[in-house]
Each structure stands twice: as C-alpha cells, then as structure tokens.
Amino acid sequence: MILCNEDGASVSIGECLGTIGIAPPLFAALGDASTLSDEFKAIKSVYFRNVLLCHPDGANGDATEFDRLRDAFGRLKALYELSSVDSFADECTRLAPPVPSSFPPVSREYYERMADEPVPPYRVELAVNGRSRCTECLAANVSPFDAAIAKGGVRVGSLDRRSGSYARWSHLGCWRVPRSVWAGLPGAGGYRDTKGALQAVSEVALSGLSGLAGGDRLIFVYHCMDRKNWADYDGTGNEGSGAVPTFAPPPGVDQYAPSNEPQCVVPTSNSQYVTPLEPQYVSPSSESHYDPQYGTQAAPQYQPSPPPPPERQHFEPPAPQYQPS
C-alpha cells in the first residue's frame, strides 16, 4: 500500500500534509485534536485557505499548484473516509494507498462556500428504519403514510447546526441538489466525471457517500447530474433553468429501480434519464396537487367506483294453505 505522486514515487502522509500547507512544526497542532475527525477539520481548513490562493480562476491562479494541493488532500481524505489511520499526526511517516482523481477542476465558488464549513452541511444514507418522513412530501400536503421513507431507501438530510446532527430527511427523488453541492460538480461531463467530483466533495459538502454502493450510488450520481434537480440553478432561488442534461445513461439503467421505491420515467425531449420517484398522494376533492420535484400539475379527474350489485334475494314459495274437504 503506497501513495504515489505524479512521478510514481511513494509519498508519505507527512509529505501530503506539507503540500497542503501543514509543515512539520505544525504537526503538533494536529496532535492537540482529540479525535481523527478534529484532525481532519484542521487539515480541511488549511487546505481550503491555500487552495483558494492558487485556484485557476483566481488572480494569481496556478493550475499546477492547484492540482498538487487537490491531489494531496484527496489522498488524505481517502484515508479519513476509510478510517485507515488513527491519527495523521502520529502516523505522518506512514505510506498510504494511491487514489485516482481524474476529473476536471470545479468552480472557485465551491471552494469559497466550503472554506467556512467545518462539517459537511448535507448527508446521504440508507434509511435504517421506516419511521422517518420526507419533509418535502409533508410540505406538499402528502399523507404521512406516503411520505414515509422506506427502510433501506436512499434519503438525504441537512445539518441541524444547533444539535450538530442531521435532520429534515427527504426522498432522493424529492431532494433538490443544493448549490454548495452542485457548485462542486463539473460544468460539463459524463457519469465518470460527476462520480469523481462527488467523491471529491464527499466529507466536505456531503457526507455518507462512501456508504452507498452499487445501484444506490449509481442512481444518486445520475440524480445529481440532472440539472433540473439543482436548487437555485438560475441564481434566483426558483425552479432552475430547466436545462436538459447532455449525458446518456449506461445501457440498462432505465431498467433499474431501487428496492421499495417505484420507478418513473421522466419524459424529456433530448434525454431518457430515469429518476426514481416516490408515489404522490392525490386528494380526490382537490383541484390540483403539488409534485415536489416537477411543480404543480392538474389532478386527475376523480372517478367514483360503481356501486356494488344488489345482493341476490333468496325466494322461497309460500307454504300451501290447508283446504278442508
């Protein structure tokens, strides 16, 4: 298990820390942290402060230095996500596995937003039980029964800064990708670039991504790729530009449906992207209903069920009357 730089030579954790801007005299500051999570917060703070200085979009941008910092931080973050170390300060001489990072640079706005976020503001995970309710569905007057997030279903929540825990969970199909997440995605690119970019924002803007595997991760990546799912995409807080995504899903993705979640094909003019949607509750007496993802639509006409057929009566002939002779 080695950590390789661009030349293929092995690199230690201490050298990665030095690349980010934490020189050996500052290792003691990491040692003051009580947990690995606190150490990573300190590393992240230094990284974002220095990466903004050399971002290619800045006045003094240096693409080469920017790539070096991003590569070093990505390798340290991989160790943190896998809990492969107990302490960066105590194991600074250790060699770690290489981490591929072949995705294009993202906007400077993303780094500016994340510079002041010590904890990821959003989290994605699989629901551990069926007790949580989708806040977007409840806000749209969906029944609590239909708003339930099934056990094992993908849910996304936001950080409650008072309690320090994640709350306000929603179905993946109802979740609007926040600006602090999609700002870290490439402006143009396919599935591989978006997947790599999401891995880069993991544990920075979004936590829990490493807990998704297989089809759950695939569906999450495609949900984030579709710009119709981006919140505040046009800069006004409205629905967004409605731009049609330019990617094509891999063969067979339209046949995939997560467990406990129905599948709905979203018709578009230039795309066959498939989004898993939760069943929407429609009140028969309402004139319209609200779909959390696609806005207000006309409600289907209520067709009352026909009355049941009358119960068949059993006929018994009257008993014969006694006639005296």
C-alpha positions as a Python dict, from the first residue, in 0.01 Angstrom:
ca = {
    (1, 'M'): (0, 0, 0),
    (2, 'I'): (175, 313, -125),
    (3, 'L'): (82, 668, -203),
    (4, 'C'): (223, 781, -536),
    (5, 'N'): (275, 1130, -669),
    (6, 'E'): (261, 1234, -1034),
    (7, 'D'): (605, 1082, -1095),
    (8, 'G'): (500, 748, -948),
    (9, 'A'): (719, 782, -636),
    (10, 'S'): (579, 688, -298),
    (11, 'V'): (470, 975, -75),
    (12, 'S'): (415, 979, 299),
    (13, 'I'): (124, 1129, 489),
    (14, 'G'): (362, 1396, 621),
    (15, 'E'): (457, 1498, 266),
    (16, 'C'): (90, 1532, 175),
    (17, 'L'): (36, 1750, 482),
    (18, 'G'): (333, 1961, 377),
    (19, 'T'): (192, 2004, 27),
    (20, 'I'): (-134, 2131, 172),
    (21, 'G'): (50, 2377, 395),
    (22, 'I'): (88, 2195, 726),
    (23, 'A'): (465, 2183, 775),
    (24, 'P'): (625, 1951, 1036),
    (25, 'P'): (630, 2225, 1305),
    (26, 'L'): (250, 2235, 1276),
    (27, 'F'): (203, 1862, 1326),
    (28, 'A'): (179, 1931, 1697),
    (29, 'A'): (-136, 2134, 1633),
    (30, 'L'): (-296, 1824, 1484),
    (31, 'G'): (-183, 1628, 1787),
    (32, 'D'): (-388, 1859, 2008),
    (33, 'A'): (-704, 1732, 1840),
    (34, 'S'): (-883, 1470, 2046),
    (35, 'T'): (-1020, 1268, 1753),
    (36, 'L'): (-936, 1188, 1392),
    (37, 'S'): (-1240, 1393, 1291),
    (38, 'D'): (-1097, 1700, 1464),
    (39, 'E'): (-766, 1648, 1287),
    (40, 'F'): (-941, 1629, 952),
    (41, 'K'): (-1130, 1952, 1027),
    (42, 'A'): (-797, 2129, 1085),
    (43, 'I'): (-650, 1981, 765),
    (44, 'K'): (-957, 2085, 568),
    (45, 'S'): (-941, 2441, 700),
    (46, 'V'): (-578, 2484, 592),
    (47, 'Y'): (-644, 2319, 256),
    (48, 'F'): (-933, 2545, 157),
    (49, 'R'): (-748, 2855, 267),
    (50, 'N'): (-449, 2772, 46),
    (51, 'V'): (-633, 2620, -250),
    (52, 'L'): (-823, 2947, -299),
    (53, 'L'): (-490, 3127, -344),
    (54, 'C'): (-388, 2913, -641),
    (55, 'H'): (-724, 2829, -799),
    (56, 'P'): (-701, 2875, -1179),
    (57, 'D'): (-997, 3116, -1171),
    (58, 'G'): (-819, 3349, -927),
    (59, 'A'): (-599, 3649, -1000),
    (60, 'N'): (-282, 3458, -912),
    (61, 'G'): (-403, 3118, -1029),
    (62, 'D'): (-154, 2837, -1071),
    (63, 'A'): (-306, 2525, -1226),
    (64, 'T'): (-6, 2307, -1144),
    (65, 'E'): (-1, 2401, -774),
    (66, 'F'): (-379, 2372, -761),
    (67, 'D'): (-364, 2014, -889),
    (68, 'R'): (-91, 1928, -637),
    (69, 'L'): (-298, 2054, -345),
    (70, 'R'): (-613, 1885, -467),
    (71, 'D'): (-431, 1556, -517),
    (72, 'A'): (-270, 1563, -170),
    (73, 'F'): (-597, 1648, 2),
    (74, 'G'): (-781, 1376, -189),
    (75, 'R'): (-538, 1114, -66),
    (76, 'L'): (-565, 1227, 296),
    (77, 'K'): (-943, 1237, 268),
    (78, 'A'): (-949, 881, 139),
    (79, 'L'): (-760, 767, 448),
    (80, 'Y'): (-1007, 953, 667),
    (81, 'E'): (-1313, 807, 494),
    (82, 'L'): (-1183, 454, 528),
    (83, 'S'): (-1064, 513, 888),
    (84, 'S'): (-728, 373, 779),
    (85, 'V'): (-537, 582, 1032),
    (86, 'D'): (-584, 657, 1400),
    (87, 'S'): (-406, 992, 1384),
    (88, 'F'): (-249, 1188, 1097),
    (89, 'A'): (-4, 1349, 1337),
    (90, 'D'): (114, 1021, 1488),
    (91, 'E'): (138, 838, 1154),
    (92, 'C'): (285, 1112, 937),
    (93, 'T'): (563, 880, 816),
    (94, 'R'): (324, 610, 701),
    (95, 'L'): (270, 531, 333),
    (96, 'A'): (-89, 503, 213),
    (97, 'P'): (-268, 368, -98),
    (98, 'P'): (-293, 577, -417),
    (99, 'V'): (-621, 746, -502),
    (100, 'P'): (-718, 816, -866),
    (101, 'S'): (-853, 1165, -929),
    (102, 'S'): (-922, 1206, -1298),
    (103, 'F'): (-1195, 1471, -1304),
    (104, 'P'): (-1188, 1833, -1421),
    (105, 'P'): (-1144, 2128, -1183),
    (106, 'V'): (-1460, 2283, -1041),
    (107, 'S'): (-1555, 2645, -991),
    (108, 'R'): (-1389, 2874, -739),
    (109, 'E'): (-1732, 2936, -588),
    (110, 'Y'): (-1738, 2585, -446),
    (111, 'Y'): (-1412, 2637, -256),
    (112, 'E'): (-1530, 2975, -128),
    (113, 'R'): (-1851, 2821, 5),
    (114, 'M'): (-1678, 2527, 170),
    (115, 'A'): (-1396, 2727, 330),
    (116, 'D'): (-1620, 2815, 626),
    (117, 'E'): (-1791, 2477, 663),
    (118, 'P'): (-1611, 2265, 926),
    (119, 'V'): (-1879, 1993, 898),
    (120, 'P'): (-2050, 1873, 576),
    (121, 'P'): (-2388, 2051, 561),
    (122, 'Y'): (-2564, 1754, 395),
    (123, 'R'): (-2569, 1378, 435),
    (124, 'V'): (-2690, 1090, 218),
    (125, 'E'): (-2754, 746, 363),
    (126, 'L'): (-2983, 445, 358),
    (127, 'A'): (-3276, 470, 597),
    (128, 'V'): (-3219, 238, 891),
    (129, 'N'): (-3592, 207, 960),
    (130, 'G'): (-3922, 320, 816),
    (131, 'R'): (-4003, 586, 1075),
    (132, 'S'): (-3859, 894, 902),
    (133, 'R'): (-4084, 1114, 688),
    (134, 'C'): (-3993, 1313, 378),
    (135, 'T'): (-4013, 1683, 466),
    (136, 'E'): (-4070, 1781, 103),
    (137, 'C'): (-4369, 1548, 78),
    (138, 'L'): (-4515, 1674, 404),
    (139, 'A'): (-4472, 2035, 288),
    (140, 'A'): (-4672, 1943, -23),
    (141, 'N'): (-4957, 1803, 191),
    (142, 'V'): (-4875, 1444, 105),
    (143, 'S'): (-5019, 1198, 353),
    (144, 'P'): (-4779, 1086, 628),
    (145, 'F'): (-4820, 728, 506),
    (146, 'D'): (-4697, 809, 156),
    (147, 'A'): (-4431, 1047, 293),
    (148, 'A'): (-4263, 764, 483),
    (149, 'I'): (-3909, 679, 372),
    (150, 'A'): (-3889, 301, 339),
    (151, 'K'): (-3623, 111, 528),
    (152, 'G'): (-3319, 74, 304),
    (153, 'G'): (-3428, 359, 78),
    (154, 'V'): (-3189, 642, -6),
    (155, 'R'): (-3256, 954, 198),
    (156, 'V'): (-3080, 1292, 218),
    (157, 'G'): (-3077, 1525, 517),
    (158, 'S'): (-2930, 1858, 621),
    (159, 'L'): (-2723, 1954, 924),
    (160, 'D'): (-2903, 2094, 1226),
    (161, 'R'): (-2638, 2338, 1346),
    (162, 'R'): (-2785, 2362, 1695),
    (163, 'S'): (-2782, 1993, 1772),
    (164, 'G'): (-2494, 1902, 1541),
    (165, 'S'): (-2692, 1611, 1392),
    (166, 'Y'): (-2861, 1562, 1057),
    (167, 'A'): (-3236, 1606, 1021),
    (168, 'R'): (-3503, 1714, 767),
    (169, 'W'): (-3472, 1395, 565),
    (170, 'S'): (-3622, 1363, 220),
    (171, 'H'): (-3659, 1103, -53),
    (172, 'L'): (-3386, 1113, -314),
    (173, 'G'): (-3648, 1181, -581),
    (174, 'C'): (-3772, 1485, -383),
    (175, 'W'): (-3428, 1621, -297),
    (176, 'R'): (-3317, 1942, -467),
    (177, 'V'): (-2938, 1932, -501),
    (178, 'P'): (-2817, 2241, -307),
    (179, 'R'): (-2583, 2496, -459),
    (180, 'S'): (-2300, 2404, -223),
    (181, 'V'): (-2303, 2053, -373),
    (182, 'W'): (-2362, 2119, -742),
    (183, 'A'): (-2107, 2401, -737),
    (184, 'G'): (-1851, 2125, -686),
    (185, 'L'): (-1964, 1934, -996),
    (186, 'P'): (-1808, 1984, -1339),
    (187, 'G'): (-1989, 2223, -1572),
    (188, 'A'): (-1988, 1960, -1844),
    (189, 'G'): (-1901, 1596, -1828),
    (190, 'G'): (-2038, 1247, -1814),
    (191, 'Y'): (-2103, 994, -1545),
    (192, 'R'): (-1737, 929, -1463),
    (193, 'D'): (-1652, 1297, -1417),
    (194, 'T'): (-1958, 1355, -1197),
    (195, 'K'): (-1888, 1046, -991),
    (196, 'G'): (-1529, 1160, -937),
    (197, 'A'): (-1641, 1512, -847),
    (198, 'L'): (-1894, 1378, -595),
    (199, 'Q'): (-1618, 1171, -443),
    (200, 'A'): (-1414, 1491, -413),
    (201, 'V'): (-1694, 1678, -231),
    (202, 'S'): (-1752, 1378, -5),
    (203, 'E'): (-1687, 1464, 362),
    (204, 'V'): (-1665, 1830, 257),
    (205, 'A'): (-2008, 1933, 127),
    (206, 'L'): (-2171, 1593, 159),
    (207, 'S'): (-2114, 1306, 400),
    (208, 'G'): (-2220, 944, 377),
    (209, 'L'): (-2140, 891, 9),
    (210, 'S'): (-1899, 610, 93),
    (211, 'G'): (-2192, 420, 249),
    (212, 'L'): (-2371, 392, -87),
    (213, 'A'): (-2280, 104, -314),
    (214, 'G'): (-2388, -45, -645),
    (215, 'G'): (-2721, 72, -778),
    (216, 'D'): (-2784, 314, -492),
    (217, 'R'): (-2469, 512, -576),
    (218, 'L'): (-2543, 497, -950),
    (219, 'I'): (-2892, 643, -905),
    (220, 'F'): (-2757, 911, -669),
    (221, 'V'): (-2493, 1018, -922),
    (222, 'Y'): (-2748, 1045, -1202),
    (223, 'H'): (-2983, 1242, -979),
    (224, 'C'): (-2704, 1493, -913),
    (225, 'M'): (-2615, 1509, -1283),
    (226, 'D'): (-2962, 1620, -1389),
    (227, 'R'): (-2964, 1998, -1367),
    (228, 'K'): (-3342, 2003, -1332),
    (229, 'N'): (-3277, 1871, -982),
    (230, 'W'): (-3044, 2161, -892),
    (231, 'A'): (-3182, 2414, -646),
    (232, 'D'): (-3121, 2783, -721),
    (233, 'Y'): (-2965, 2690, -1054),
    (234, 'D'): (-3068, 3017, -1221),
    (235, 'G'): (-2944, 3223, -924),
    (236, 'T'): (-3289, 3340, -813),
    (237, 'G'): (-3399, 3052, -594),
    (238, 'N'): (-3663, 2946, -846),
    (239, 'E'): (-3712, 2611, -1011),
    (240, 'G'): (-3398, 2645, -1222),
    (241, 'S'): (-3318, 2687, -1587),
    (242, 'G'): (-3474, 2358, -1685),
    (243, 'A'): (-3172, 2276, -1899),
    (244, 'V'): (-3182, 1928, -2045),
    (245, 'P'): (-2881, 1721, -1939),
    (246, 'T'): (-2638, 1630, -2214),
    (247, 'F'): (-2541, 1289, -2080),
    (248, 'A'): (-2675, 947, -2172),
    (249, 'P'): (-2720, 681, -1903),
    (250, 'P'): (-2541, 350, -1950),
    (251, 'P'): (-2734, 59, -2104),
    (252, 'G'): (-2983, -93, -1866),
    (253, 'V'): (-3007, 199, -1623),
    (254, 'D'): (-3369, 259, -1725),
    (255, 'Q'): (-3447, -91, -1603),
    (256, 'Y'): (-3310, -31, -1255),
    (257, 'A'): (-3545, 51, -972),
    (258, 'P'): (-3428, 68, -609),
    (259, 'S'): (-3594, -164, -365),
    (260, 'N'): (-3912, -33, -204),
    (261, 'E'): (-3924, 262, -444),
    (262, 'P'): (-4129, 271, -767),
    (263, 'Q'): (-3970, 391, -1087),
    (264, 'C'): (-4099, 674, -1300),
    (265, 'V'): (-3968, 773, -1643),
    (266, 'V'): (-3941, 1149, -1679),
    (267, 'P'): (-4019, 1238, -2043),
    (268, 'T'): (-3787, 1498, -2193),
    (269, 'S'): (-3715, 1599, -2549),
    (270, 'N'): (-3347, 1511, -2557),
    (271, 'S'): (-3294, 1272, -2270),
    (272, 'Q'): (-3409, 936, -2142),
    (273, 'Y'): (-3289, 994, -1787),
    (274, 'V'): (-3477, 790, -1533),
    (275, 'T'): (-3550, 931, -1188),
    (276, 'P'): (-3691, 717, -906),
    (277, 'L'): (-3993, 898, -765),
    (278, 'E'): (-4199, 834, -459),
    (279, 'P'): (-4573, 774, -500),
    (280, 'Q'): (-4762, 1102, -476),
    (281, 'Y'): (-5084, 1126, -277),
    (282, 'V'): (-5371, 1294, -464),
    (283, 'S'): (-5680, 1402, -277),
    (284, 'P'): (-5992, 1330, -488),
    (285, 'S'): (-6153, 1658, -378),
    (286, 'S'): (-5861, 1885, -468),
    (287, 'E'): (-5843, 2076, -796),
    (288, 'S'): (-5465, 2036, -828),
    (289, 'H'): (-5180, 1874, -647),
    (290, 'Y'): (-4816, 1960, -599),
    (291, 'D'): (-4536, 1734, -712),
    (292, 'P'): (-4224, 1824, -501),
    (293, 'Q'): (-3996, 1772, -800),
    (294, 'Y'): (-4185, 1897, -1102),
    (295, 'G'): (-4423, 2163, -971),
    (296, 'T'): (-4800, 2195, -983),
    (297, 'Q'): (-4995, 1972, -1218),
    (298, 'A'): (-5361, 1919, -1284),
    (299, 'A'): (-5509, 1649, -1070),
    (300, 'P'): (-5669, 1351, -1245),
    (301, 'Q'): (-6045, 1354, -1263),
    (302, 'Y'): (-6199, 1164, -978),
    (303, 'Q'): (-6394, 866, -1099),
    (304, 'P'): (-6614, 718, -828),
    (305, 'S'): (-6622, 342, -823),
    (306, 'P'): (-6953, 189, -938),
    (307, 'P'): (-7191, 77, -664),
    (308, 'P'): (-7181, -291, -581),
    (309, 'P'): (-7454, -507, -737),
    (310, 'P'): (-7757, -565, -515),
    (311, 'E'): (-7746, -873, -307),
    (312, 'R'): (-7939, -1158, -463),
    (313, 'Q'): (-8255, -1238, -271),
    (314, 'H'): (-8338, -1597, -197),
    (315, 'F'): (-8704, -1672, -291),
    (316, 'E'): (-8900, -1930, -100),
    (317, 'P'): (-9252, -2018, -220),
    (318, 'P'): (-9526, -1978, 43),
    (319, 'A'): (-9635, -2289, 225),
    (320, 'P'): (-9959, -2440, 89),
    (321, 'Q'): (-10273, -2346, 275),
    (322, 'Y'): (-10485, -2621, 429),
    (323, 'Q'): (-10812, -2659, 239),
    (324, 'P'): (-11084, -2864, 418),
    (325, 'S'): (-11260, -3123, 203),
}
